[in-house]
Short mmCIF file of N, CA, C and O in Angstrom, two decimals:
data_model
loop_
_atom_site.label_atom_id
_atom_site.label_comp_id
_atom_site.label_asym_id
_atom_site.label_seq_id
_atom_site.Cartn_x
_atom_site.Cartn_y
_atom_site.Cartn_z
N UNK P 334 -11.06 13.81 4.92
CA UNK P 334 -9.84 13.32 5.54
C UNK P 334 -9.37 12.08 4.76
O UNK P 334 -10.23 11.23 4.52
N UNK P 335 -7.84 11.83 4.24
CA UNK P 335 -7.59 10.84 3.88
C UNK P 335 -7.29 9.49 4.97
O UNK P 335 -6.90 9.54 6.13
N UNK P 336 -7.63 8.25 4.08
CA UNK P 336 -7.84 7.35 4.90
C UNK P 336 -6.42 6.85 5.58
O UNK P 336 -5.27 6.92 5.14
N UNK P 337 -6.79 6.46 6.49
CA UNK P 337 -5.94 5.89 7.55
C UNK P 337 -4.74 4.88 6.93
O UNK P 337 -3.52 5.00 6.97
N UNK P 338 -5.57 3.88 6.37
CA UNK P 338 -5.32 2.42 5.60
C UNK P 338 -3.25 2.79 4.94
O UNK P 338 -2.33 1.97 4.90
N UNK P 339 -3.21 3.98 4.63
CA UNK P 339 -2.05 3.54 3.86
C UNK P 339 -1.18 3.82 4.98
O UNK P 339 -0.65 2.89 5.58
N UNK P 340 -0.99 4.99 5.30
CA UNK P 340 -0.39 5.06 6.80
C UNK P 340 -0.08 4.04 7.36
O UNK P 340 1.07 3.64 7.22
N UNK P 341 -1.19 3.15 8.32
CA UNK P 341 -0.84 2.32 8.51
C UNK P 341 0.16 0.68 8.40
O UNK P 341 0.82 0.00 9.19
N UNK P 342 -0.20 0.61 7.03
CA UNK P 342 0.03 0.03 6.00
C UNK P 342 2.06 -0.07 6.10
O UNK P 342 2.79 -1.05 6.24
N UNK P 343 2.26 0.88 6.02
CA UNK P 343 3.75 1.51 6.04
C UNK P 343 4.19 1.31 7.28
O UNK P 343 5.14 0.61 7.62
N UNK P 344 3.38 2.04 8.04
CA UNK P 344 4.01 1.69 9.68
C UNK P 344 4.18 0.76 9.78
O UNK P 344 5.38 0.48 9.73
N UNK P 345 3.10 -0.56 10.02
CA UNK P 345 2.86 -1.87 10.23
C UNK P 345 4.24 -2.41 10.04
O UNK P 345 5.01 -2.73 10.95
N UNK P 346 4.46 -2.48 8.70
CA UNK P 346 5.91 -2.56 7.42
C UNK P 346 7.48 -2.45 8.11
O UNK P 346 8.39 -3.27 8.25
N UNK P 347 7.31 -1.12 8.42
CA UNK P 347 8.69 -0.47 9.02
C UNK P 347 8.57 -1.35 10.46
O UNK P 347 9.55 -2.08 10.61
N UNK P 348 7.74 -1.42 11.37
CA UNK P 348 7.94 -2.13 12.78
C UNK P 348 8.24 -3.74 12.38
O UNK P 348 9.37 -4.16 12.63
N UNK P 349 7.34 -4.58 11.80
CA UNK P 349 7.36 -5.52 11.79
C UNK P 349 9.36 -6.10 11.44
O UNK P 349 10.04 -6.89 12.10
N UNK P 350 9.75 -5.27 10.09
CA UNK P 350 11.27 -5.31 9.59
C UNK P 350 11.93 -4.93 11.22
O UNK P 350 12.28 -5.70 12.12
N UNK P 351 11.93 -3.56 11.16
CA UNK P 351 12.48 -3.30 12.73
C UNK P 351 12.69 -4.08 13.57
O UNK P 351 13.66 -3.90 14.30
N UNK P 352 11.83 -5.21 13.75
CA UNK P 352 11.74 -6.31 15.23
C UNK P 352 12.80 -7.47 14.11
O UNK P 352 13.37 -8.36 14.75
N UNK P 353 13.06 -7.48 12.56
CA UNK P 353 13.99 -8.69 12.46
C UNK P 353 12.80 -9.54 12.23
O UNK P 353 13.15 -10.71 12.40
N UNK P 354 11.33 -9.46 11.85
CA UNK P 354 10.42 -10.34 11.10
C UNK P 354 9.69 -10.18 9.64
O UNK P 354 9.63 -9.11 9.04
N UNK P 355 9.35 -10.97 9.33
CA UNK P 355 9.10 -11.21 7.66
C UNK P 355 7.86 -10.32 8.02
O UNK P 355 7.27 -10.43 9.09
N UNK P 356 7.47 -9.28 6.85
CA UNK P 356 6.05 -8.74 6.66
C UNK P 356 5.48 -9.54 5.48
O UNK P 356 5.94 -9.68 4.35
N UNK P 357 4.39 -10.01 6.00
CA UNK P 357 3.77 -10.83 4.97
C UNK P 357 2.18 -9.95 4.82
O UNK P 357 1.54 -9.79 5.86
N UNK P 358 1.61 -9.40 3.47
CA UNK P 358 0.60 -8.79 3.27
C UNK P 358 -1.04 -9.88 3.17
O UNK P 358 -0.77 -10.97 2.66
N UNK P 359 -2.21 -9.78 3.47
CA UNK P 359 -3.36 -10.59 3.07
C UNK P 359 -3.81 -9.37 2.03
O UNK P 359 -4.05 -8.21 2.37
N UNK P 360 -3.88 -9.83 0.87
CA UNK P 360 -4.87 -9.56 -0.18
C UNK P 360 -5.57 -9.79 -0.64
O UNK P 360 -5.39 -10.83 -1.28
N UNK P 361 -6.82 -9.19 -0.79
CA UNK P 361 -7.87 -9.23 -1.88
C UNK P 361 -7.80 -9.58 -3.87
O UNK P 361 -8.18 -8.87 -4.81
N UNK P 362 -7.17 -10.92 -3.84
CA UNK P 362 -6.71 -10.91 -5.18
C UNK P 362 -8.09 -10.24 -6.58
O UNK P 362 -7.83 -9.72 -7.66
N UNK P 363 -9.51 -10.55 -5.94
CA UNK P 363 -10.14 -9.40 -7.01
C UNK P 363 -10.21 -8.60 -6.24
O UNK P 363 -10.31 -9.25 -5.19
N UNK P 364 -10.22 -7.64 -6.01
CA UNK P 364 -10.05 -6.42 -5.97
C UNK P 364 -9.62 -5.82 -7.51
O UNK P 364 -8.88 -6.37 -8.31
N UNK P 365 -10.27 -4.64 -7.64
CA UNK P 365 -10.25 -3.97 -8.74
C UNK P 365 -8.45 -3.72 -9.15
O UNK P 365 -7.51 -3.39 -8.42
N UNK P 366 -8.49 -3.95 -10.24
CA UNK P 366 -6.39 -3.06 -10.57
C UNK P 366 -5.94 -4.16 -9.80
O UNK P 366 -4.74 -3.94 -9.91
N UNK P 367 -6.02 -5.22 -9.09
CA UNK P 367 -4.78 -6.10 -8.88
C UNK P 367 -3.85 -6.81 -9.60
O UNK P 367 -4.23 -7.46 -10.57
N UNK P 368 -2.90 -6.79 -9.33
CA UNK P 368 -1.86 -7.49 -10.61
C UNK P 368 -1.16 -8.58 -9.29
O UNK P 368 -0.72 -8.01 -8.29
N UNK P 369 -1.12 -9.72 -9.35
CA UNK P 369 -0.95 -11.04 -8.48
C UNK P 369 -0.45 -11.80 -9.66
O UNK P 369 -0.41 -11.36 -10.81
N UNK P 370 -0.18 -12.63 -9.38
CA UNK P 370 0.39 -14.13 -10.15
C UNK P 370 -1.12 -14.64 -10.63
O UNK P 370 -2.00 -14.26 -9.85
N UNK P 371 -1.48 -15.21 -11.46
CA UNK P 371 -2.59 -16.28 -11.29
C UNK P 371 -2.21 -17.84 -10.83
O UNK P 371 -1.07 -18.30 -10.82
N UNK P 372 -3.21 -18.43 -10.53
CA UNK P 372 -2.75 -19.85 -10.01
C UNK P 372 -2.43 -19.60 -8.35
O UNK P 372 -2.44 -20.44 -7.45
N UNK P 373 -2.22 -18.47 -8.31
CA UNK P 373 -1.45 -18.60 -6.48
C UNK P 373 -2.23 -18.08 -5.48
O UNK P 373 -1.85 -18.25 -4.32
N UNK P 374 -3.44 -17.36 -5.73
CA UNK P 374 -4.47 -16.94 -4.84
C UNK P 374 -5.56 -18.27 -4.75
O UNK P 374 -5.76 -19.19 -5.54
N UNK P 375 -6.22 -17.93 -3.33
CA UNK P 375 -7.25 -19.39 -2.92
C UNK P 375 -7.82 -18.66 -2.46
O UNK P 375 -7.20 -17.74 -1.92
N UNK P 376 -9.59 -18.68 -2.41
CA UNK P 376 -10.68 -17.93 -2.16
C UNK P 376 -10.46 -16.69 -2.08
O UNK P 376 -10.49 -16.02 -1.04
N UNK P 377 -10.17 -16.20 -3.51
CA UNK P 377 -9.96 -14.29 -3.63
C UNK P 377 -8.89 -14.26 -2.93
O UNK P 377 -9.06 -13.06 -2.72
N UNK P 378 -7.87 -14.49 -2.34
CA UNK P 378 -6.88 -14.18 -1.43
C UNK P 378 -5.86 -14.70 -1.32
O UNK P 378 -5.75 -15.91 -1.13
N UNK P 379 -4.44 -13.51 -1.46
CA UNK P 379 -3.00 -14.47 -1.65
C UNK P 379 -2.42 -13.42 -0.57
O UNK P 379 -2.41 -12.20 -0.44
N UNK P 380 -1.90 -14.65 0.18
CA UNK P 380 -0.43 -14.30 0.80
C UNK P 380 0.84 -13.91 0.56
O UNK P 380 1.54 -14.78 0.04
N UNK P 381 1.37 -12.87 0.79
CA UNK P 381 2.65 -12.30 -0.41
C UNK P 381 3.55 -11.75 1.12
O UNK P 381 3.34 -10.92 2.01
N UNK P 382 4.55 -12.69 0.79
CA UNK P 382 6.03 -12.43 1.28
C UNK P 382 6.54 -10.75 0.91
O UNK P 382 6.71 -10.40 -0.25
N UNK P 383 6.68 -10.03 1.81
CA UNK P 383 7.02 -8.43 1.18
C UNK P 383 8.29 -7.82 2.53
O UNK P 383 8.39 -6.72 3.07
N UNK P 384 9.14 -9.17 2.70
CA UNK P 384 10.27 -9.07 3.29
C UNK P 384 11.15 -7.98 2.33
O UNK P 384 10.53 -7.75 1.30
N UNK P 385 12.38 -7.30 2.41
CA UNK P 385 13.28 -6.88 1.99
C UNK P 385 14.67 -8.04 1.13
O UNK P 385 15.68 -7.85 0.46
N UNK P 386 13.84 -9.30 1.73
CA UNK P 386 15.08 -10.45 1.03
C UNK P 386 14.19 -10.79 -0.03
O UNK P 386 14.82 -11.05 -1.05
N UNK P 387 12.70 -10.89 -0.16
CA UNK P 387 12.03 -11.38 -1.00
C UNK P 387 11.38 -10.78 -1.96
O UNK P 387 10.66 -11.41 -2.74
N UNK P 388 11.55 -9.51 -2.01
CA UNK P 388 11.05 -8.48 -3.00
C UNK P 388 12.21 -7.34 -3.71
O UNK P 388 13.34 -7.23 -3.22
N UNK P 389 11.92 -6.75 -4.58
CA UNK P 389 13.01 -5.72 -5.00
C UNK P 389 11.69 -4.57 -5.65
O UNK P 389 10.51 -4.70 -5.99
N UNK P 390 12.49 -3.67 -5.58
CA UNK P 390 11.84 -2.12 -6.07
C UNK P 390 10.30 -1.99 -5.13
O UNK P 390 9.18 -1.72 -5.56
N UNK P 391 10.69 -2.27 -3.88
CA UNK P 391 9.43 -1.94 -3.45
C UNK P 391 8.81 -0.56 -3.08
O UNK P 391 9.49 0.17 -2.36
N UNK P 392 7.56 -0.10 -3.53
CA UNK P 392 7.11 1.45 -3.45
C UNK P 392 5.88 1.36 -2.93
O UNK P 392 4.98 0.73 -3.49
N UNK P 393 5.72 2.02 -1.76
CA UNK P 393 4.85 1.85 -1.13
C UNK P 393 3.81 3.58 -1.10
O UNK P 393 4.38 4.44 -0.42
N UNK P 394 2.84 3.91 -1.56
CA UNK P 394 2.49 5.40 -1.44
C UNK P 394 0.94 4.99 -0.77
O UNK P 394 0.64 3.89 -0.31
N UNK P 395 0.00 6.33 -0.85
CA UNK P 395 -0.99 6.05 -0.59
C UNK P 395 -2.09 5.45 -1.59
O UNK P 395 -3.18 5.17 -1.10
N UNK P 396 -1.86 5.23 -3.08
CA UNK P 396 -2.60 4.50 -3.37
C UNK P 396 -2.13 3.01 -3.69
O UNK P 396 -3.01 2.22 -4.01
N UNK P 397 -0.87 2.60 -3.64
CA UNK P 397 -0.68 0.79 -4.07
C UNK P 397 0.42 1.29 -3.32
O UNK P 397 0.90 2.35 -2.91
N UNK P 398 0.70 -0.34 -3.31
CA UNK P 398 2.05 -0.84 -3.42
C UNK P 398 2.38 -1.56 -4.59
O UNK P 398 1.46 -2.01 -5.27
N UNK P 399 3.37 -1.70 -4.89
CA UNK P 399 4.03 -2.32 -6.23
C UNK P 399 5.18 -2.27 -5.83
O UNK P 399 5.66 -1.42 -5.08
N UNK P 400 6.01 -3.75 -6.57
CA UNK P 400 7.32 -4.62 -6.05
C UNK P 400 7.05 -5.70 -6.99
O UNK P 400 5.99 -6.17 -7.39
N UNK P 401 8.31 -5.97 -7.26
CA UNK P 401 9.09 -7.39 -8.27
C UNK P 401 9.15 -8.62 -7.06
O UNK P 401 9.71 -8.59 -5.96
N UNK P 402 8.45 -9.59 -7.64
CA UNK P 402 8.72 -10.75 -6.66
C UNK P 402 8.70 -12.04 -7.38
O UNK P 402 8.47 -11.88 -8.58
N UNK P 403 8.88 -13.33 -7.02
CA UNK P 403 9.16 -14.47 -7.56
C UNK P 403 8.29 -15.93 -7.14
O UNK P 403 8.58 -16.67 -6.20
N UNK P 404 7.24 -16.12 -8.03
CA UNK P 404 6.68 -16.87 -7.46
C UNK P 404 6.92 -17.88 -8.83
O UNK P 404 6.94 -17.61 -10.03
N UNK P 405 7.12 -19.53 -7.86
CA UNK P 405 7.83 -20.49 -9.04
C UNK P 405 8.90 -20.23 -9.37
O UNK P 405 9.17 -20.98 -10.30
N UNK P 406 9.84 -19.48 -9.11
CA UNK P 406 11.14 -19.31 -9.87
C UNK P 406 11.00 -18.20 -10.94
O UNK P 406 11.96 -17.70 -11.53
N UNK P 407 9.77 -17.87 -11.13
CA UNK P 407 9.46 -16.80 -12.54
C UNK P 407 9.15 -15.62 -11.84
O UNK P 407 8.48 -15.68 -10.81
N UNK P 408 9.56 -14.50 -12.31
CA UNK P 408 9.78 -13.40 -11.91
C UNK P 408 8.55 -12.33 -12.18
O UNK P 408 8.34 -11.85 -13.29
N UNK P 409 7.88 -12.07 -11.19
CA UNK P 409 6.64 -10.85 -11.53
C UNK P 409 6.85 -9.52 -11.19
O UNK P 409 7.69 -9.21 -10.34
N UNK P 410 5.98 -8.47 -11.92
CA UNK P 410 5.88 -7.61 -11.10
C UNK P 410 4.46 -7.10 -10.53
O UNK P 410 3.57 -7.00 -11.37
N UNK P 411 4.24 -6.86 -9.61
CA UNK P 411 2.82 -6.91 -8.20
C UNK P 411 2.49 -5.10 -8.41
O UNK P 411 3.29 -4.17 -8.48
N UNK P 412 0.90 -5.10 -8.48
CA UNK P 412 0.31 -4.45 -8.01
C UNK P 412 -0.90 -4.22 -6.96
O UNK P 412 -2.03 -4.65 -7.16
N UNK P 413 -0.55 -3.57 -5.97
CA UNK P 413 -1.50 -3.93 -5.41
C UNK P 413 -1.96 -2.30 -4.82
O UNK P 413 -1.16 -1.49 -4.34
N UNK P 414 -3.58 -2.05 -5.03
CA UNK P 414 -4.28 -0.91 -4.58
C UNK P 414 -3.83 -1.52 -2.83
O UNK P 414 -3.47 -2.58 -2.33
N UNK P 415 -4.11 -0.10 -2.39
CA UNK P 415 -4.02 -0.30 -0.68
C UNK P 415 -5.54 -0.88 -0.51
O UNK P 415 -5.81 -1.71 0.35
N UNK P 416 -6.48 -0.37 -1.38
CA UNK P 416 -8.05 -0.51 -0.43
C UNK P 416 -8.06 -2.44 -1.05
O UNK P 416 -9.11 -3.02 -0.78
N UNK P 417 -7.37 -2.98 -1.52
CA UNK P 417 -7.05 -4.39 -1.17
C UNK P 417 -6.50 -5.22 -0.17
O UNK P 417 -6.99 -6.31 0.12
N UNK P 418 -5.36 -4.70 0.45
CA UNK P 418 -4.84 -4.64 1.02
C UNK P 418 -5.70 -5.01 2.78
O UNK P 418 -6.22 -4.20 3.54
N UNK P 419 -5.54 -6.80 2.97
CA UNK P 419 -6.84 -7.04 4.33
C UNK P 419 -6.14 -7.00 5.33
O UNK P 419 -6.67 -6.96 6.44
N UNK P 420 -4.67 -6.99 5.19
CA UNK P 420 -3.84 -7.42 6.83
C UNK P 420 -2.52 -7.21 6.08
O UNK P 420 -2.17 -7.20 4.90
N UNK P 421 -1.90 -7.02 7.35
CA UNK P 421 -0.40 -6.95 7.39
C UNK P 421 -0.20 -7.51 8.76
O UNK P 421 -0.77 -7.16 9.80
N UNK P 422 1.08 -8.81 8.54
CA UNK P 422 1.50 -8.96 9.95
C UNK P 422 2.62 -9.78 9.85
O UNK P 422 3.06 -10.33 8.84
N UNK P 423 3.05 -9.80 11.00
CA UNK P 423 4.63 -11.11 10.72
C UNK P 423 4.70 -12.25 10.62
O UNK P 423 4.63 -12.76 11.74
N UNK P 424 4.83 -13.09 9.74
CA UNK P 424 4.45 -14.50 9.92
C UNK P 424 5.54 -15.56 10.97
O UNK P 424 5.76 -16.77 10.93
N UNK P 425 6.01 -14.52 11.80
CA UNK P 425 7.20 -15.58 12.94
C UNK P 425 6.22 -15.51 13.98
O UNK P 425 6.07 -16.62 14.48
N UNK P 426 5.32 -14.42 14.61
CA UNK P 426 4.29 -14.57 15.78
C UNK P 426 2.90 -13.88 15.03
O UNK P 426 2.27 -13.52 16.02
N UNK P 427 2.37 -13.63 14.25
CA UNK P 427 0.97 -13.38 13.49
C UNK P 427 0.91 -11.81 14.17
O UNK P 427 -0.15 -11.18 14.12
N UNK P 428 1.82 -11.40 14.64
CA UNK P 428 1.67 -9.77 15.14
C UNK P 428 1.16 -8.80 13.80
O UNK P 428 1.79 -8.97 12.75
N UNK P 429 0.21 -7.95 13.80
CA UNK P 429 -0.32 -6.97 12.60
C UNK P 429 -1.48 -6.57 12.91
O UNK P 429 -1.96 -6.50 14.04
N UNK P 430 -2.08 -6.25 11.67
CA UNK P 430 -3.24 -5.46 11.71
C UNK P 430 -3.84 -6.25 10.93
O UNK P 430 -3.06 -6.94 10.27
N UNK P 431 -5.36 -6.51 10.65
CA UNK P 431 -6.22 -7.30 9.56
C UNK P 431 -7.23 -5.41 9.34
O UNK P 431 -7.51 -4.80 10.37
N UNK P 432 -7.60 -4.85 8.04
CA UNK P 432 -8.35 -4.24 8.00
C UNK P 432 -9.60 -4.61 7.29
O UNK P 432 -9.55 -5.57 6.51
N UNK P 433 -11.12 -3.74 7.52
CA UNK P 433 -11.78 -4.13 7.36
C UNK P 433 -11.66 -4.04 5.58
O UNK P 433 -10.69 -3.58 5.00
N UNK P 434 -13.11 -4.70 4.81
CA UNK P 434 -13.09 -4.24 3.52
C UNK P 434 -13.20 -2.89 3.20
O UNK P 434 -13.66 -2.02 3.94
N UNK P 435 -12.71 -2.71 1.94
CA UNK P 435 -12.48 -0.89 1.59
C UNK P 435 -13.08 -0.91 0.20
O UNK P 435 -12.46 -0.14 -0.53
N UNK P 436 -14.05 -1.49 -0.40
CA UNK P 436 -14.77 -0.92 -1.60
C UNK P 436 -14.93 0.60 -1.99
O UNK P 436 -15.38 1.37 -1.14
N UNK P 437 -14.59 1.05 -3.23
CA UNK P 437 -14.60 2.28 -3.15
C UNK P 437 -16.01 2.46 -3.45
O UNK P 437 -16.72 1.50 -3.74
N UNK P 438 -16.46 3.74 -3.41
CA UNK P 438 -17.91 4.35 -3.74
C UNK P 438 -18.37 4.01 -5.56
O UNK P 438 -19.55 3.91 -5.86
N UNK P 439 -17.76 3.93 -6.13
CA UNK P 439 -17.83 3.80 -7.82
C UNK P 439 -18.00 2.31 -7.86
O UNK P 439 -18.80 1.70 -8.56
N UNK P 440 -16.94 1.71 -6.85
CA UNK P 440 -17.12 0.27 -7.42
C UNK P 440 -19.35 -0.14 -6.77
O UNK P 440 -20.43 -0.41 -7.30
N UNK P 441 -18.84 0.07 -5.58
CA UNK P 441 -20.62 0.29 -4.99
C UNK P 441 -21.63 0.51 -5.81
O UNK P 441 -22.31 -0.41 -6.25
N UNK P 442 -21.79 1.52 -6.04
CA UNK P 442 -22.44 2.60 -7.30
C UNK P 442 -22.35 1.44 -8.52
O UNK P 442 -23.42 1.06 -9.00
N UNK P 443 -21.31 0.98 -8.94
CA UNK P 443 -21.64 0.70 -10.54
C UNK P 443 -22.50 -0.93 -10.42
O UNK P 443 -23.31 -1.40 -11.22
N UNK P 444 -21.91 -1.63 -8.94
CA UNK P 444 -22.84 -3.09 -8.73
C UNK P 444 -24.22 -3.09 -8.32
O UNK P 444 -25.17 -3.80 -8.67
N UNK P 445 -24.10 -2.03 -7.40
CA UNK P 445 -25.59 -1.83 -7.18
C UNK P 445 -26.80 -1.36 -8.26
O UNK P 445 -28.00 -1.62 -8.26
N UNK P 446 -26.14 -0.72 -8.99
CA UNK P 446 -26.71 -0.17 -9.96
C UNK P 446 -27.62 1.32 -9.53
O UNK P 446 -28.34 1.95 -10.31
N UNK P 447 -27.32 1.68 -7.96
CA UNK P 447 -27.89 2.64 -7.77
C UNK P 447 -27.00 4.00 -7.57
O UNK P 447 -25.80 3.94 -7.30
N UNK P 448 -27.69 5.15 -7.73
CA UNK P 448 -26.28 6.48 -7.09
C UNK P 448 -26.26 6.33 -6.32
O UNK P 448 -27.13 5.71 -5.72
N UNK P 449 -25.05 6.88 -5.75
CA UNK P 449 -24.70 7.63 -4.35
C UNK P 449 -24.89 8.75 -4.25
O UNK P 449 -24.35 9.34 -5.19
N UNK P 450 -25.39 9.39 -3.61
CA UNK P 450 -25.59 10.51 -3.57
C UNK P 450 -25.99 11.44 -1.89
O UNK P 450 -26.56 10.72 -1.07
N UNK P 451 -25.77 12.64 -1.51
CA UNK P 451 -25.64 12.63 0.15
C UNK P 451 -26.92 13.02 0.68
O UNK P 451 -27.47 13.84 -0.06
N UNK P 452 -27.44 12.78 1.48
CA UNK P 452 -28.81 13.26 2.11
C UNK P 452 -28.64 14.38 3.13
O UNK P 452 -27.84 14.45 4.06
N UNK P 453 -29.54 15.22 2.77
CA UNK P 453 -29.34 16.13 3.05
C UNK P 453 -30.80 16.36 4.65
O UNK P 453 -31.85 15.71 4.73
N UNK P 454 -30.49 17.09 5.32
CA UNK P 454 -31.40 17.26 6.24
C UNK P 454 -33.01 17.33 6.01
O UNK P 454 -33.92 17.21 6.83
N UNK P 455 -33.07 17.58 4.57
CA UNK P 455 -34.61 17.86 4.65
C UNK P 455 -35.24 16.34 4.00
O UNK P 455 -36.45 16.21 3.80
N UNK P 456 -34.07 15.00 3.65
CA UNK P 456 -34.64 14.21 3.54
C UNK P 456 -34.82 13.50 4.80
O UNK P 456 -35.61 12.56 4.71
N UNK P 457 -34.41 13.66 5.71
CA UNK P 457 -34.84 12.74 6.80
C UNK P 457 -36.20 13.05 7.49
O UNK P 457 -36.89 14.07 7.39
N UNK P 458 -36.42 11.91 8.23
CA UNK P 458 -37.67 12.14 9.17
C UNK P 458 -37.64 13.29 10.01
O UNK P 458 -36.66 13.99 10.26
N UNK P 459 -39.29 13.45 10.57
CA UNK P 459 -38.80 14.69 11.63
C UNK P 459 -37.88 14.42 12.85
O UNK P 459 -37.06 15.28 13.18
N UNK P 460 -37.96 13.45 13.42
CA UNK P 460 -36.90 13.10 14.49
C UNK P 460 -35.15 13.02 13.91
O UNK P 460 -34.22 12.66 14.62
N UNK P 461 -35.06 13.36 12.79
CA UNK P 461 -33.47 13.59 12.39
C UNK P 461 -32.94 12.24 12.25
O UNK P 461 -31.72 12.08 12.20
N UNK P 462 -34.03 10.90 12.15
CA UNK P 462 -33.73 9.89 11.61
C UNK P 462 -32.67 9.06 12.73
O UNK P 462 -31.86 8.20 12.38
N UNK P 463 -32.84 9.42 13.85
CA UNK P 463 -31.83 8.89 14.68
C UNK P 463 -32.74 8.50 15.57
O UNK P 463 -33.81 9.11 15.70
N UNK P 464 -32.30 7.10 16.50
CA UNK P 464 -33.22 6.35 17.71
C UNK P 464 -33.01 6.91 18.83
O UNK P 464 -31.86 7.25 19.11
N UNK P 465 -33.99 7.10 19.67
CA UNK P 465 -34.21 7.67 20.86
C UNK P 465 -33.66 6.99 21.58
O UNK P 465 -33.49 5.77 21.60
N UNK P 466 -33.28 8.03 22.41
CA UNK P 466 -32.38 7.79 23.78
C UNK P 466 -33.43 7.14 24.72
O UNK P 466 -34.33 7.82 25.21
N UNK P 467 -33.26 5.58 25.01
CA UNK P 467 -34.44 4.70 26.01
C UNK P 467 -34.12 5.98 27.46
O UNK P 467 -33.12 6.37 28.08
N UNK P 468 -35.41 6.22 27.48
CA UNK P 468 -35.85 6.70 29.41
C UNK P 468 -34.76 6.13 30.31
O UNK P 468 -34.42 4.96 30.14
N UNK P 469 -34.08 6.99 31.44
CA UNK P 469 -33.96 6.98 32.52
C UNK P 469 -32.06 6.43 32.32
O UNK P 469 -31.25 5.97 33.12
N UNK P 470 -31.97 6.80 30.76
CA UNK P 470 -29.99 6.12 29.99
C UNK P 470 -29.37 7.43 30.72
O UNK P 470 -29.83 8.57 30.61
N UNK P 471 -28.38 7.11 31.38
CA UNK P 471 -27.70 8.70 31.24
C UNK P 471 -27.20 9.38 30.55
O UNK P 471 -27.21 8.81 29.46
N UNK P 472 -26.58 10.61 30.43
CA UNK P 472 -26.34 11.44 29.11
C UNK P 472 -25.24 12.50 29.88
O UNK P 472 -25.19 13.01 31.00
N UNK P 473 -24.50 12.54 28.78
CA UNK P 473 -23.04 13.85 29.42
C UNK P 473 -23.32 15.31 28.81
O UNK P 473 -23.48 15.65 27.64
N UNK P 474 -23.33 15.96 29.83
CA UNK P 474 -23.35 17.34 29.53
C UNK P 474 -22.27 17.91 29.35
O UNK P 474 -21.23 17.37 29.73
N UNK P 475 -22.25 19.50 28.57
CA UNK P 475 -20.99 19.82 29.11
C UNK P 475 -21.25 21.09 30.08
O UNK P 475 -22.14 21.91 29.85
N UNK P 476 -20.55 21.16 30.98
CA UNK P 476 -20.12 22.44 32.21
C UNK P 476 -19.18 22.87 32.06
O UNK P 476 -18.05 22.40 31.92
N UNK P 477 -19.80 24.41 32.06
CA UNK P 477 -18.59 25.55 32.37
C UNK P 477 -18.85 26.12 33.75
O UNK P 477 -18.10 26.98 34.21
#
C-alpha cells in the first residue's frame, strides 16, 4: 500500500489555503535529496512559507514537492522528498499535522550496515514470537 504521507500532505495544503491561512511546511533539512537554502535551517530543520503569495511553480506529487521561493531577496528553487516532510500547519493558529520520521529502508540498510531482509515463519520461535495474552485479559470472538 502506498503511504499515506503524500495524500495527506496535499490535503493538509488545500484546507489550510481554503480557511484564508498561510501553509507553512517543517522539514527535515538532511534528509536525503533535499535542496533548501543553506544558512536558513537550525537543528536539521527549516521552516518554509508554501503560501500561494510566497511561492511560484508549486508541484506537489507523491514523491516531493518542489517550488521557487525567496529567501534574502535571492531567488531559489526547493526540493523537497515528502518522507522529509515533519509537519504541515498554519502559522495564524498552529492547526496541521506533525508526521512521524520516514527513513526509507536503503537509507536504514546502508547506516546500519546490516540487510533488510523479511522473516519468514520458520524463523521465529515456537510461540510465533508474540507475548502472551496475561490470564483472566478478555478477548473478542467472532459469532455467527
Amino acid at each position: 500500500m502506498n503511504s499515506s504521507r503524500p495524500y495527506l500532505v496535499r490535503a493538509l495544503y488545500e484546507w489550510i489555503v481554503d480557511n484564508d491561512c498561510t501553509p507553512h511546511m517543517l522539514v527535515n533539512s538532511e534528509y536525503r535529496s533535499v535542496q533548501v537554502p543553506k544558512g536558513f535551517a537550525s537543528d536539521g530543520q527549516i521552516v518554509l512559507n508554501v503560501s500561494p503569495k510566497a511561492v511560484r511553480h508549486l508541484h506537489m506529487d507523491n514523491e516531493a514537492v518542489s517550488f521557487e521561493g525567496r529567501f534574502g531577496g535571492v531567488a531559489h528553487t526547493l526540493y523537497v522528498p515528502i518522507g522529509a516532510i515533519l509537519g504541515v500547519y498554519a502559522r495564524e493558529n498552529g492547526q496541521g499535522m506533525v508526521f512521524d520520521l520516514e527513513p526509507s529502508m536503503m537509507e536504514e540498510e546502508a547506516e546500519s550496515g546490516f540487510e533488510v531482509h523479511a522473516v519468514s515463519d520458520d524463523d521465529l520461535p515456537p510461540d510465533g514470537g508474540r507475548p502472551q495474552r496475561p490470564a483472566g485479559r478478555p478477548s473478542l470472538k467472532v459469532v455467527k
